[in-house]
């Protein structure tokens, strides 16, 4: 994905960005939620992805993760447990937690 982003901005960045090609990229996602660090192993792809970003805000009340992780919000008892992440998040929700979301800046290795 990063390679495709770099190709896109290399090709269109000067036309789309008034100040020229971007030097950083902003991303807001449930995948950046600090809560996921507690639930995922250190070598998980999601944790590696999140480590690429400098977080600047978090929304602990966001429920966007339900759509992406479970296909929509439902009663806790109806949430699927097909993956280890679904199982871990469901257990976390059962304990009163919420995944939320966060936003960060990606600057690492941009080759635009």
JSON list of C-alpha atoms in Angstrom, two decimals:
[
{"chain": "A", "resi": 1, "resn": "UNK", "atom": "CA", "xyz": [0.00, 0.00, 0.00]},
{"chain": "A", "resi": 2, "resn": "UNK", "atom": "CA", "xyz": [2.80, 2.41, 0.80]},
{"chain": "A", "resi": 3, "resn": "UNK", "atom": "CA", "xyz": [4.35, 1.75, -2.61]},
{"chain": "A", "resi": 4, "resn": "UNK", "atom": "CA", "xyz": [1.05, 2.50, -4.34]},
{"chain": "A", "resi": 5, "resn": "UNK", "atom": "CA", "xyz": [0.67, 5.69, -2.30]},
{"chain": "A", "resi": 6, "resn": "UNK", "atom": "CA", "xyz": [4.17, 6.80, -3.24]},
{"chain": "A", "resi": 7, "resn": "UNK", "atom": "CA", "xyz": [3.51, 6.08, -6.94]},
{"chain": "A", "resi": 8, "resn": "UNK", "atom": "CA", "xyz": [0.24, 8.04, -6.78]},
{"chain": "A", "resi": 9, "resn": "UNK", "atom": "CA", "xyz": [1.81, 11.11, -5.16]},
{"chain": "A", "resi": 10, "resn": "UNK", "atom": "CA", "xyz": [4.87, 10.91, -7.36]},
{"chain": "A", "resi": 11, "resn": "UNK", "atom": "CA", "xyz": [2.55, 11.07, -10.38]},
{"chain": "A", "resi": 12, "resn": "UNK", "atom": "CA", "xyz": [-0.20, 13.42, -9.16]},
{"chain": "A", "resi": 13, "resn": "UNK", "atom": "CA", "xyz": [1.18, 15.13, -6.06]},
{"chain": "A", "resi": 14, "resn": "UNK", "atom": "CA", "xyz": [2.23, 18.35, -7.79]},
{"chain": "A", "resi": 15, "resn": "UNK", "atom": "CA", "xyz": [-1.23, 18.69, -9.35]},
{"chain": "A", "resi": 16, "resn": "UNK", "atom": "CA", "xyz": [-3.21, 17.83, -6.22]},
{"chain": "A", "resi": 17, "resn": "UNK", "atom": "CA", "xyz": [-1.18, 19.53, -3.50]},
{"chain": "A", "resi": 18, "resn": "UNK", "atom": "CA", "xyz": [-0.82, 23.30, -3.69]},
{"chain": "A", "resi": 19, "resn": "UNK", "atom": "CA", "xyz": [2.53, 23.23, -1.90]},
{"chain": "A", "resi": 20, "resn": "UNK", "atom": "CA", "xyz": [3.91, 20.42, -4.07]},
{"chain": "A", "resi": 21, "resn": "UNK", "atom": "CA", "xyz": [4.36, 16.78, -3.25]},
{"chain": "A", "resi": 22, "resn": "UNK", "atom": "CA", "xyz": [3.50, 15.94, 0.35]},
{"chain": "A", "resi": 23, "resn": "UNK", "atom": "CA", "xyz": [6.19, 15.35, 2.92]},
{"chain": "A", "resi": 24, "resn": "UNK", "atom": "CA", "xyz": [3.86, 13.52, 5.28]},
{"chain": "A", "resi": 25, "resn": "UNK", "atom": "CA", "xyz": [0.59, 11.61, 5.13]},
{"chain": "A", "resi": 26, "resn": "UNK", "atom": "CA", "xyz": [-2.23, 11.81, 7.66]},
{"chain": "A", "resi": 27, "resn": "UNK", "atom": "CA", "xyz": [-4.22, 8.71, 8.53]},
{"chain": "A", "resi": 28, "resn": "UNK", "atom": "CA", "xyz": [-7.15, 8.25, 10.86]},
{"chain": "A", "resi": 29, "resn": "UNK", "atom": "CA", "xyz": [-8.21, 4.68, 11.60]},
{"chain": "A", "resi": 30, "resn": "UNK", "atom": "CA", "xyz": [-9.25, 2.21, 14.25]},
{"chain": "A", "resi": 31, "resn": "UNK", "atom": "CA", "xyz": [-6.08, 0.34, 13.24]},
{"chain": "A", "resi": 32, "resn": "UNK", "atom": "CA", "xyz": [-4.07, 3.11, 14.94]},
{"chain": "A", "resi": 33, "resn": "UNK", "atom": "CA", "xyz": [-5.93, 2.78, 18.24]},
{"chain": "A", "resi": 34, "resn": "UNK", "atom": "CA", "xyz": [-3.49, 2.53, 21.16]},
{"chain": "A", "resi": 35, "resn": "UNK", "atom": "CA", "xyz": [-5.83, -0.07, 22.70]},
{"chain": "A", "resi": 36, "resn": "UNK", "atom": "CA", "xyz": [-4.81, -2.61, 20.07]},
{"chain": "A", "resi": 37, "resn": "UNK", "atom": "CA", "xyz": [-1.27, -2.67, 21.46]},
{"chain": "A", "resi": 38, "resn": "UNK", "atom": "CA", "xyz": [-2.64, -4.33, 24.57]},
{"chain": "A", "resi": 39, "resn": "UNK", "atom": "CA", "xyz": [-4.46, -6.99, 22.57]},
{"chain": "A", "resi": 40, "resn": "UNK", "atom": "CA", "xyz": [-2.07, -7.94, 19.78]},
{"chain": "A", "resi": 41, "resn": "UNK", "atom": "CA", "xyz": [1.27, -9.73, 19.79]},
{"chain": "A", "resi": 42, "resn": "UNK", "atom": "CA", "xyz": [4.31, -7.55, 19.19]},
{"chain": "A", "resi": 43, "resn": "UNK", "atom": "CA", "xyz": [4.93, -9.06, 15.75]},
{"chain": "A", "resi": 44, "resn": "UNK", "atom": "CA", "xyz": [1.38, -8.49, 14.43]},
{"chain": "A", "resi": 45, "resn": "UNK", "atom": "CA", "xyz": [0.93, -6.71, 11.11]},
{"chain": "A", "resi": 46, "resn": "UNK", "atom": "CA", "xyz": [-1.45, -4.18, 12.66]},
{"chain": "A", "resi": 47, "resn": "UNK", "atom": "CA", "xyz": [1.10, -3.24, 15.32]},
{"chain": "A", "resi": 48, "resn": "UNK", "atom": "CA", "xyz": [3.83, -2.89, 12.68]},
{"chain": "A", "resi": 49, "resn": "UNK", "atom": "CA", "xyz": [1.50, -0.67, 10.62]},
{"chain": "A", "resi": 50, "resn": "UNK", "atom": "CA", "xyz": [0.61, 1.49, 13.63]},
{"chain": "A", "resi": 51, "resn": "UNK", "atom": "CA", "xyz": [4.29, 1.86, 14.57]},
{"chain": "A", "resi": 52, "resn": "UNK", "atom": "CA", "xyz": [4.83, 3.77, 11.32]},
{"chain": "A", "resi": 53, "resn": "UNK", "atom": "CA", "xyz": [2.70, 6.65, 12.61]},
{"chain": "A", "resi": 54, "resn": "UNK", "atom": "CA", "xyz": [3.25, 9.45, 15.10]},
{"chain": "A", "resi": 55, "resn": "UNK", "atom": "CA", "xyz": [-0.15, 9.69, 16.80]},
{"chain": "A", "resi": 56, "resn": "UNK", "atom": "CA", "xyz": [-1.52, 13.17, 17.35]},
{"chain": "A", "resi": 57, "resn": "UNK", "atom": "CA", "xyz": [-5.05, 12.42, 18.53]},
{"chain": "A", "resi": 58, "resn": "UNK", "atom": "CA", "xyz": [-7.17, 9.54, 19.73]},
{"chain": "A", "resi": 59, "resn": "UNK", "atom": "CA", "xyz": [-10.90, 9.02, 19.98]},
{"chain": "A", "resi": 60, "resn": "UNK", "atom": "CA", "xyz": [-11.47, 6.32, 22.59]},
{"chain": "A", "resi": 61, "resn": "UNK", "atom": "CA", "xyz": [-15.26, 6.51, 22.09]},
{"chain": "A", "resi": 62, "resn": "UNK", "atom": "CA", "xyz": [-15.19, 5.78, 18.34]},
{"chain": "A", "resi": 63, "resn": "UNK", "atom": "CA", "xyz": [-17.04, 2.64, 17.32]},
{"chain": "A", "resi": 64, "resn": "UNK", "atom": "CA", "xyz": [-15.80, 2.48, 13.71]},
{"chain": "A", "resi": 65, "resn": "UNK", "atom": "CA", "xyz": [-13.97, -0.76, 14.45]},
{"chain": "A", "resi": 66, "resn": "UNK", "atom": "CA", "xyz": [-17.27, -2.63, 14.68]},
{"chain": "A", "resi": 67, "resn": "UNK", "atom": "CA", "xyz": [-17.86, -2.25, 10.93]},
{"chain": "A", "resi": 68, "resn": "UNK", "atom": "CA", "xyz": [-14.35, -3.26, 9.91]},
{"chain": "A", "resi": 69, "resn": "UNK", "atom": "CA", "xyz": [-13.80, -6.01, 12.44]},
{"chain": "A", "resi": 70, "resn": "UNK", "atom": "CA", "xyz": [-17.26, -7.49, 12.90]},
{"chain": "A", "resi": 71, "resn": "UNK", "atom": "CA", "xyz": [-19.26, -6.32, 9.88]},
{"chain": "A", "resi": 72, "resn": "UNK", "atom": "CA", "xyz": [-21.32, -3.92, 11.99]},
{"chain": "A", "resi": 73, "resn": "UNK", "atom": "CA", "xyz": [-22.32, -3.29, 15.58]},
{"chain": "A", "resi": 74, "resn": "UNK", "atom": "CA", "xyz": [-24.43, -5.99, 17.22]},
{"chain": "A", "resi": 75, "resn": "UNK", "atom": "CA", "xyz": [-25.08, -7.30, 20.68]},
{"chain": "A", "resi": 76, "resn": "UNK", "atom": "CA", "xyz": [-21.89, -8.58, 22.25]},
{"chain": "A", "resi": 77, "resn": "UNK", "atom": "CA", "xyz": [-23.15, -12.15, 22.24]},
{"chain": "A", "resi": 78, "resn": "UNK", "atom": "CA", "xyz": [-23.70, -11.96, 18.46]},
{"chain": "A", "resi": 79, "resn": "UNK", "atom": "CA", "xyz": [-20.22, -10.72, 17.53]},
{"chain": "A", "resi": 80, "resn": "UNK", "atom": "CA", "xyz": [-18.23, -13.32, 15.57]},
{"chain": "A", "resi": 81, "resn": "UNK", "atom": "CA", "xyz": [-15.14, -14.97, 17.00]},
{"chain": "A", "resi": 82, "resn": "UNK", "atom": "CA", "xyz": [-13.55, -16.31, 13.83]},
{"chain": "A", "resi": 83, "resn": "UNK", "atom": "CA", "xyz": [-10.14, -14.66, 14.18]},
{"chain": "A", "resi": 84, "resn": "UNK", "atom": "CA", "xyz": [-7.78, -14.20, 17.11]},
{"chain": "A", "resi": 85, "resn": "UNK", "atom": "CA", "xyz": [-8.32, -10.43, 16.85]},
{"chain": "A", "resi": 86, "resn": "UNK", "atom": "CA", "xyz": [-12.10, -10.79, 16.98]},
{"chain": "A", "resi": 87, "resn": "UNK", "atom": "CA", "xyz": [-11.77, -13.03, 20.02]},
{"chain": "A", "resi": 88, "resn": "UNK", "atom": "CA", "xyz": [-9.41, -10.63, 21.80]},
{"chain": "A", "resi": 89, "resn": "UNK", "atom": "CA", "xyz": [-11.51, -7.56, 21.04]},
{"chain": "A", "resi": 90, "resn": "UNK", "atom": "CA", "xyz": [-14.73, -9.30, 22.08]},
{"chain": "A", "resi": 91, "resn": "UNK", "atom": "CA", "xyz": [-13.15, -10.27, 25.39]},
{"chain": "A", "resi": 92, "resn": "UNK", "atom": "CA", "xyz": [-11.92, -6.67, 25.83]},
{"chain": "A", "resi": 93, "resn": "UNK", "atom": "CA", "xyz": [-15.42, -5.34, 25.11]},
{"chain": "A", "resi": 94, "resn": "UNK", "atom": "CA", "xyz": [-16.92, -7.84, 27.53]},
{"chain": "A", "resi": 95, "resn": "UNK", "atom": "CA", "xyz": [-14.68, -6.33, 30.21]},
{"chain": "A", "resi": 96, "resn": "UNK", "atom": "CA", "xyz": [-16.07, -2.86, 29.51]},
{"chain": "A", "resi": 97, "resn": "UNK", "atom": "CA", "xyz": [-13.35, -1.62, 27.15]},
{"chain": "A", "resi": 98, "resn": "UNK", "atom": "CA", "xyz": [-13.70, 0.05, 23.76]},
{"chain": "A", "resi": 99, "resn": "UNK", "atom": "CA", "xyz": [-11.20, 0.01, 20.89]},
{"chain": "A", "resi": 100, "resn": "UNK", "atom": "CA", "xyz": [-11.76, 3.55, 19.62]},
{"chain": "A", "resi": 101, "resn": "UNK", "atom": "CA", "xyz": [-9.57, 5.04, 16.90]},
{"chain": "A", "resi": 102, "resn": "UNK", "atom": "CA", "xyz": [-6.64, 7.40, 16.45]},
{"chain": "A", "resi": 103, "resn": "UNK", "atom": "CA", "xyz": [-5.00, 9.62, 13.87]},
{"chain": "A", "resi": 104, "resn": "UNK", "atom": "CA", "xyz": [-1.33, 9.92, 13.07]},
{"chain": "A", "resi": 105, "resn": "UNK", "atom": "CA", "xyz": [1.30, 11.22, 10.70]},
{"chain": "A", "resi": 106, "resn": "UNK", "atom": "CA", "xyz": [3.37, 8.96, 8.47]},
{"chain": "A", "resi": 107, "resn": "UNK", "atom": "CA", "xyz": [6.79, 10.28, 7.48]},
{"chain": "A", "resi": 108, "resn": "UNK", "atom": "CA", "xyz": [9.01, 7.23, 7.50]},
{"chain": "A", "resi": 109, "resn": "UNK", "atom": "CA", "xyz": [10.79, 6.60, 4.26]},
{"chain": "A", "resi": 110, "resn": "UNK", "atom": "CA", "xyz": [8.54, 8.67, 2.01]},
{"chain": "A", "resi": 111, "resn": "UNK", "atom": "CA", "xyz": [10.13, 8.58, -1.41]},
{"chain": "A", "resi": 112, "resn": "UNK", "atom": "CA", "xyz": [8.01, 11.03, -3.32]}
]
